[in-house]
Amino acid sequence: MPSQNLRQPLVEIFDPIVFGELPSGDTVNSDAVDSDTVDSDTVDGDTADGDAAAALLSPKQEVLLATHSLPGWLFLSLDDGVQRATVLRTFGEDLATAVRELAQQTHGLRRSGAVYRGYKLDWGIRFFPRLNEDLDGSATMERSLFALGLAEDHPSATFTLLPEEIVAHTLIDSKRRLRLGHLRKMSHWTAEQRLALKGMLRRPRLDLFRLDLRSVYSDGKQSWPLYRGNRRYSWGGIEKGPSADLLLTAAREGADYLVRSLDAEGRFAYSYLPKTDVSKRSYNILRHAGTTYSLLEMHQVVADGGYLEAAERALSYLRRHIQECAIDPQLACVVEDGEVKLGGNGLALLAFEKHIELTGQTTDLPLVQRLGAYLLAEQDASTRQFLVHKRLHPSGRATPFVSQYYPGEALLALVRHPEADRRWIEAALRGARWLISVRDRGLEIGQLAHDHWLLYALNEIHQQRPEPLLVEHAAKITQAIVSGQNRRPHYADWHGSFYVPPRSTPTATRAEGLGAAYPLLLRGGRVEEAEAALEAMRYAVQFQLRTRFDEVSSLYLPTRPRVRGGFRRSLDNYEIRIDYVQHNISALLALRRLSLGQTASGTAKSP
């Protein structure tokens, strides 16, 4: 029987073990189970429990497991919904024996008072012995896909780590260097195990083994197959993509993460490292503005989620970074670390414009006018090219720095003037013409920037000034994005992503761009290209969902409630930064709007 066909039979066996009625037996001492990992020697059931474990398999299940040729490696990660998972490990002579051992351990934990809301089960399908690695050398395996074991005299479940544990404890780092010394920092070892581990780590070379696994998560009501510790969300071959409900749930949990990351002064925890529970001190006010905008987008969909109040706090913090511009005190500039960035003014303007749109409050309209006037001042009077992308403050000196993305951010902010100022719209149109006809002229499809901000701007400028040139350029950028998407990747869960190895945010920004290109291409009669954009967007969002921290992917982290809803840098890099979350929220909401046939100005509603 193929190993994947074991998923449902194993779930049917383990659901009653984790959630069902306990068999009779004496209470187990809670001190014996006060750890996040338990091996088969730690929790002993009494005779009654042992008899119950022996009887838990039906004759049909006995036959199924007995006829299976897989080794008896089983790992049960018990989920209480808050703490790092409690991991039970066993290696039996066959699967049936391993199941009984885990049943005994689980019953013992539950008698001590533990209550679980779900579990993850991993079973070994292939064993690769004697990797024989240098202690300070490089690993030859993909760290987030395989279990890694240390062999003492023989392979043991005790010193076998799941791939998620390897990443969470950085036992192999991002450059595939072994960091097995980090094993000492894991808190669950018994005194005897620590002594054995200390002896093994003194050796210049270690007998390591690799274990290939299959995984499933169950909450007692439904179960999901996992890959790399994440729900699969399919990869290719799906027409409709994620449901509108799932998109809203993921976007809302992402916004909830941002709200939790906002302090009383309106400043976000910019970059958070879940493995060490550390927030970096660095900051970026441009990304602060973009993140604030995404909270306002979320409020537009869910009016009672607290997102408006959080966004208004963030806007207050943003105001404190706005000063008179050095080139003209009548203008307003976003200043950070002695610099004024065209994109910073553009994203701040977008956030204030969105707030005016959603609330009808015009208090910030004078500030909006001054922020936008700076964007106009940086344009050439005849061509509307943005001549300066970054200035020093307070000197006002222009720097040679050029960003691919700042012009698109600025154009979008101009075309969204709260009172539809014709001068701003004309400046946006002419600025777009310059980018298309001068900056991007003669570039091959593969040379075009995957510029989501420009696609946003082209779509909205076209609604005001429907020029074919805008549609044509959007089609070219769309083609560049679609052709760069991972459709036949080395690893199945890379499908729909961008770059090798792929990252969450570049995928999300391209999904945003495709979401803006889709209605523009339809209006321009480019139906086939519009459908290609929508298909690529669905694939991209499926990948994005694999990079979010949910109840499954956060199982092995010490700060699970804090990370819930956050989007990490990549599948095996756990850093959460506010712009990662921002762009994922915007992409998810964009696909949801398209799925529901809505426009970007949909009305807020309570779920």
XYZ file of C-alpha atoms in Angstrom, residues 182-571:
390
model
C 22.123 23.801 19.662
C 20.767 20.439 20.791
C 22.038 21.307 24.273
C 19.656 24.282 24.400
C 16.581 22.123 23.913
C 14.816 21.902 27.237
C 13.182 18.514 27.080
C 16.128 16.160 27.612
C 16.244 14.024 30.754
C 19.461 13.922 32.786
C 20.342 10.546 31.280
C 19.694 11.788 27.757
C 21.793 14.920 28.341
C 24.706 12.772 29.457
C 24.439 10.581 26.352
C 24.109 13.653 24.139
C 27.167 15.265 25.711
C 29.239 12.196 24.895
C 28.031 12.055 21.294
C 28.762 15.726 20.672
C 32.348 15.254 21.810
C 33.058 13.032 18.842
C 34.746 14.617 15.789
C 32.332 12.772 13.533
C 28.814 11.626 14.178
C 26.791 8.743 12.874
C 23.709 10.535 11.653
C 20.775 9.161 9.768
C 18.044 10.753 7.675
C 14.400 9.820 7.767
C 11.893 10.628 5.054
C 8.443 11.310 6.504
C 4.804 11.719 5.647
C 2.623 13.939 7.819
C -0.970 14.725 8.708
C -2.676 17.119 11.132
C -6.056 16.384 12.735
C -8.290 18.423 15.016
C -10.665 15.526 15.582
C -13.162 16.851 13.036
C -11.078 17.034 9.894
C -7.526 16.278 8.849
C -5.069 17.751 6.375
C -2.053 16.221 4.667
C 1.068 18.280 5.276
C 4.236 18.977 3.343
C 7.190 20.667 5.022
C 4.943 21.092 8.074
C 2.437 23.234 6.175
C -1.000 22.649 4.785
C -0.637 22.055 1.066
C -3.359 24.369 -0.296
C -2.859 22.388 -3.516
C -0.196 23.138 -6.087
C -1.394 23.469 -9.608
C -4.329 21.859 -11.342
C -6.970 23.798 -9.404
C -9.250 26.187 -11.259
C -10.946 28.247 -8.579
C -8.129 28.549 -6.059
C -8.629 29.186 -2.327
C -12.167 29.957 -1.197
C -13.268 33.505 -0.400
C -13.769 32.455 3.250
C -10.226 31.121 3.533
C -8.809 34.264 1.916
C -10.698 36.441 4.387
C -9.624 34.330 7.359
C -5.957 34.480 6.363
C -6.098 38.218 5.648
C -7.875 38.910 8.901
C -5.424 36.851 10.952
C -2.594 38.744 9.237
C -4.206 42.049 10.184
C -4.708 40.777 13.745
C -0.975 40.049 13.872
C -0.271 43.668 12.865
C -2.663 45.004 15.519
C -0.904 42.928 18.173
C 2.429 44.255 16.903
C 1.417 47.914 17.312
C 2.417 49.727 20.497
C 0.551 52.530 22.264
C 2.438 55.189 20.302
C 1.473 53.681 16.957
C 4.810 52.075 16.105
C 4.909 48.482 14.814
C 7.289 45.743 15.908
C 9.023 46.039 12.536
C 10.841 42.702 12.367
C 10.169 39.790 14.711
C 12.246 36.616 15.076
C 9.941 33.913 16.487
C 12.657 31.353 17.225
C 14.334 33.671 19.735
C 11.362 35.918 20.619
C 13.352 39.011 19.613
C 12.132 42.145 17.810
C 14.778 43.990 15.826
C 15.311 47.668 16.624
C 15.563 48.765 12.999
C 12.641 50.582 11.407
C 11.398 51.761 8.031
C 8.785 54.506 7.922
C 8.034 53.819 4.246
C 6.978 50.271 5.134
C 5.154 51.619 8.171
C 3.008 53.699 5.809
C 2.331 50.738 3.522
C 1.407 48.551 6.476
C -0.982 51.196 7.783
C -2.628 51.259 4.362
C -3.173 47.471 4.502
C -4.952 47.824 7.873
C -7.280 50.364 6.276
C -7.902 47.912 3.434
C -8.824 45.327 6.053
C -11.197 47.764 7.761
C -12.884 48.301 4.422
C -13.847 44.612 4.433
C -14.382 44.005 8.167
C -15.619 47.156 9.879
C -15.642 45.906 13.477
C -12.224 44.286 13.754
C -10.420 47.164 15.479
C -8.391 47.819 12.336
C -9.445 51.453 11.941
C -8.420 52.379 15.476
C -5.070 50.648 14.975
C -4.549 52.379 11.630
C -5.329 55.758 13.184
C -2.705 55.153 15.868
C -0.224 54.261 13.127
C -1.176 57.410 11.202
C -0.465 59.473 14.317
C 3.019 57.974 14.487
C 3.482 58.669 10.771
C 2.519 62.348 11.236
C 5.436 62.757 13.645
C 7.791 61.944 10.753
C 6.353 64.602 8.438
C 8.200 67.902 8.206
C 8.454 70.955 5.963
C 10.418 70.054 2.845
C 13.851 71.621 2.427
C 13.149 72.517 -1.210
C 9.969 74.403 -0.260
C 8.525 74.827 3.254
C 5.022 74.860 1.794
C 5.467 71.192 0.901
C 5.311 68.214 3.305
C 7.956 65.470 3.373
C 8.191 62.162 5.235
C 11.613 62.236 6.898
C 13.494 59.299 8.410
C 17.180 59.150 9.293
C 17.851 62.369 7.426
C 16.312 61.176 4.171
C 13.205 61.987 2.134
C 12.126 59.232 -0.249
C 9.716 59.711 -3.135
C 8.147 56.341 -2.264
C 7.818 57.304 1.396
C 5.756 60.338 0.483
C 3.772 58.244 -1.988
C 2.828 55.520 0.509
C 2.081 58.034 3.276
C -0.194 59.883 0.873
C -1.966 56.615 -0.039
C -2.605 55.880 3.646
C -4.051 59.323 4.390
C -6.137 59.242 1.201
C -7.545 55.843 2.156
C -8.435 57.099 5.617
C -10.328 60.048 4.130
C -12.121 57.712 1.709
C -13.260 55.328 4.450
C -14.166 57.819 7.180
C -15.212 60.927 5.264
C -13.070 62.964 7.645
C -11.287 65.828 5.848
C -9.006 66.968 8.682
C -5.972 65.590 6.869
C -6.878 67.032 3.483
C -4.445 69.989 3.808
C -1.674 67.509 4.693
C -2.637 65.360 1.700
C -2.335 68.415 -0.554
C 1.148 69.214 0.775
C 2.384 65.605 0.516
C 1.118 65.390 -3.061
C 2.532 68.777 -3.964
C 5.978 67.404 -3.141
C 5.446 64.575 -5.633
C 4.466 67.098 -8.303
C 7.508 69.229 -7.476
C 9.821 66.285 -8.113
C 8.424 65.803 -11.628
C 9.890 67.422 -14.707
C 7.451 70.138 -15.728
C 7.208 68.954 -19.345
C 7.748 65.171 -19.309
C 6.511 64.455 -15.762
C 9.490 62.187 -15.158
C 10.336 61.922 -11.470
C 13.769 63.526 -11.444
C 14.733 62.870 -7.808
C 13.926 59.707 -5.859
C 15.755 60.525 -2.640
C 16.907 63.741 -0.965
C 18.914 64.398 2.156
C 17.250 66.365 4.936
C 17.551 69.146 6.005
C 20.004 70.110 3.247
C 17.617 69.152 0.447
C 20.510 67.789 -1.597
C 19.435 65.299 -4.283
C 21.098 61.866 -4.308
C 21.688 59.680 -7.390
C 19.585 56.870 -5.891
C 16.905 55.490 -8.241
C 14.158 53.033 -7.283
C 12.205 50.931 -9.755
C 9.135 51.104 -7.526
C 8.928 54.675 -6.205
C 7.439 56.127 -9.436
C 4.560 53.619 -9.388
C 3.837 54.391 -5.725
C 3.825 58.117 -6.470
C 1.605 57.789 -9.555
C -0.950 55.709 -7.660
C -1.058 58.301 -4.875
C -1.577 61.107 -7.392
C -4.416 59.415 -9.265
C -6.219 58.779 -5.958
C -6.611 62.429 -5.021
C -9.626 62.537 -2.648
C -11.321 65.231 -4.744
C -10.211 63.845 -8.125
C -8.005 66.869 -8.826
C -7.623 66.973 -12.620
C -4.091 68.397 -12.333
C -2.976 65.424 -10.232
C -4.641 62.928 -12.580
C -3.025 64.546 -15.609
C 0.367 64.459 -13.877
C -0.146 60.749 -13.139
C -1.089 60.026 -16.763
C 1.887 61.893 -18.178
C 4.189 60.282 -15.624
C 2.960 56.856 -16.712
C 3.508 57.766 -20.353
C 7.121 58.686 -19.595
C 7.782 55.405 -17.788
C 6.312 53.416 -20.670
C 7.718 55.378 -23.611
C 11.122 56.352 -22.218
C 12.218 54.330 -19.192
C 10.885 50.963 -20.395
C 11.173 51.589 -24.120
C 12.884 48.775 -26.019
C 13.096 46.446 -23.007
C 12.477 42.765 -23.628
C 9.718 41.095 -21.616
C 12.291 39.440 -19.384
C 13.893 42.813 -18.602
C 10.739 44.514 -17.317
C 10.436 45.044 -13.569
C 7.631 43.060 -11.943
C 6.254 46.375 -10.699
C 3.031 45.865 -8.771
C 2.766 49.540 -7.805
C 2.881 50.557 -11.454
C 0.202 47.988 -12.312
C -2.001 49.431 -9.557
C -1.425 52.909 -11.008
C -2.001 51.911 -14.642
C -5.309 50.293 -13.739
C -6.608 53.365 -11.905
C -5.233 55.897 -14.381
C -6.928 53.934 -17.171
C -10.259 54.284 -15.360
C -9.830 58.066 -15.645
C -8.024 58.212 -18.991
C -8.600 54.983 -21.015
C -5.530 55.059 -23.262
C -4.533 51.832 -25.086
C -0.882 52.488 -24.190
C -1.643 51.734 -20.543
C -3.272 48.403 -21.373
C -0.427 47.391 -23.664
C 2.212 48.022 -21.030
C 0.197 46.249 -18.337
C -0.013 43.228 -20.652
C 3.777 43.213 -21.027
C 4.398 43.413 -17.277
C 1.824 40.668 -16.744
C 3.600 38.471 -19.278
C 6.899 39.104 -17.506
C 5.403 38.064 -14.163
C 3.621 34.971 -15.479
C 6.726 33.767 -17.318
C 8.815 34.136 -14.150
C 6.526 32.055 -11.947
C 7.677 28.675 -10.644
C 5.366 26.227 -12.388
C 7.616 23.143 -12.461
C 9.703 23.581 -9.328
C 12.161 21.175 -7.767
C 9.976 20.966 -4.638
C 6.205 20.675 -4.980
C 5.419 23.398 -2.431
C 7.406 25.969 -4.426
C 4.689 25.913 -7.092
C 3.247 29.379 -7.752
C 6.187 31.203 -6.180
C 9.024 33.336 -7.533
C 12.806 33.011 -7.247
C 14.903 30.023 -6.180
C 14.594 29.511 -3.303
C 11.247 31.324 -3.218
C 10.176 34.015 -0.779
C 6.790 35.067 0.497
C 6.798 38.806 -0.223
C 8.031 38.798 -3.846
C 5.241 36.317 -4.529
C 2.663 38.475 -2.743
C 3.629 41.687 -4.537
C 3.343 39.976 -7.905
C -0.064 38.632 -6.915
C -1.078 42.207 -6.078
C 0.089 43.378 -9.471
C -1.746 40.590 -11.263
C -4.896 41.470 -9.340
C -4.668 45.055 -10.604
C -3.819 43.962 -14.152
C -6.795 41.608 -14.446
C -9.611 44.230 -14.630
C -7.436 46.530 -16.746
C -6.792 43.783 -19.299
C -10.485 42.896 -19.381
C -11.437 46.522 -20.055
C -8.861 46.564 -22.822
C -10.310 43.453 -24.464
C -7.293 41.284 -23.586
C -9.386 38.436 -22.177
C -6.869 35.608 -22.662
C -4.100 37.583 -20.969
C -6.466 38.557 -18.162
C -7.301 34.893 -17.508
C -3.581 34.025 -17.503
C -3.034 36.751 -14.912
C -5.838 35.416 -12.717
C -4.545 31.851 -12.921
C -1.034 32.970 -11.948
C -2.483 35.024 -9.108
C -4.328 32.002 -7.710
C -1.168 29.901 -7.828
C 0.789 32.690 -6.130
C -1.738 32.999 -3.311
C -1.627 29.246 -2.724
C 2.106 29.576 -2.138
C 1.582 32.606 0.101
C -0.792 30.622 2.314
C 1.966 28.052 2.876
C 4.148 30.807 4.380
C 1.660 31.976 7.009
C 1.845 30.901 10.618
C -1.341 29.030 11.484
C -2.166 26.413 14.123
C -0.063 23.825 12.282
C 3.001 25.696 11.032
C 3.567 27.335 14.439
C 3.512 24.042 16.378
C 7.202 23.967 17.287
C 7.685 27.637 18.201
C 7.788 28.947 21.778
C 5.623 32.025 21.004
C 2.706 30.544 19.110
C -0.018 33.066 20.069
C 2.203 35.959 19.003
C 3.103 34.615 15.554
C -0.411 33.476 14.617
C -1.408 35.086 11.316
C 2.043 36.444 10.517
C 3.701 35.719 7.184
C 7.307 34.589 7.302
C 10.098 35.419 4.895
C 10.147 31.967 3.309
C 9.210 28.365 3.946
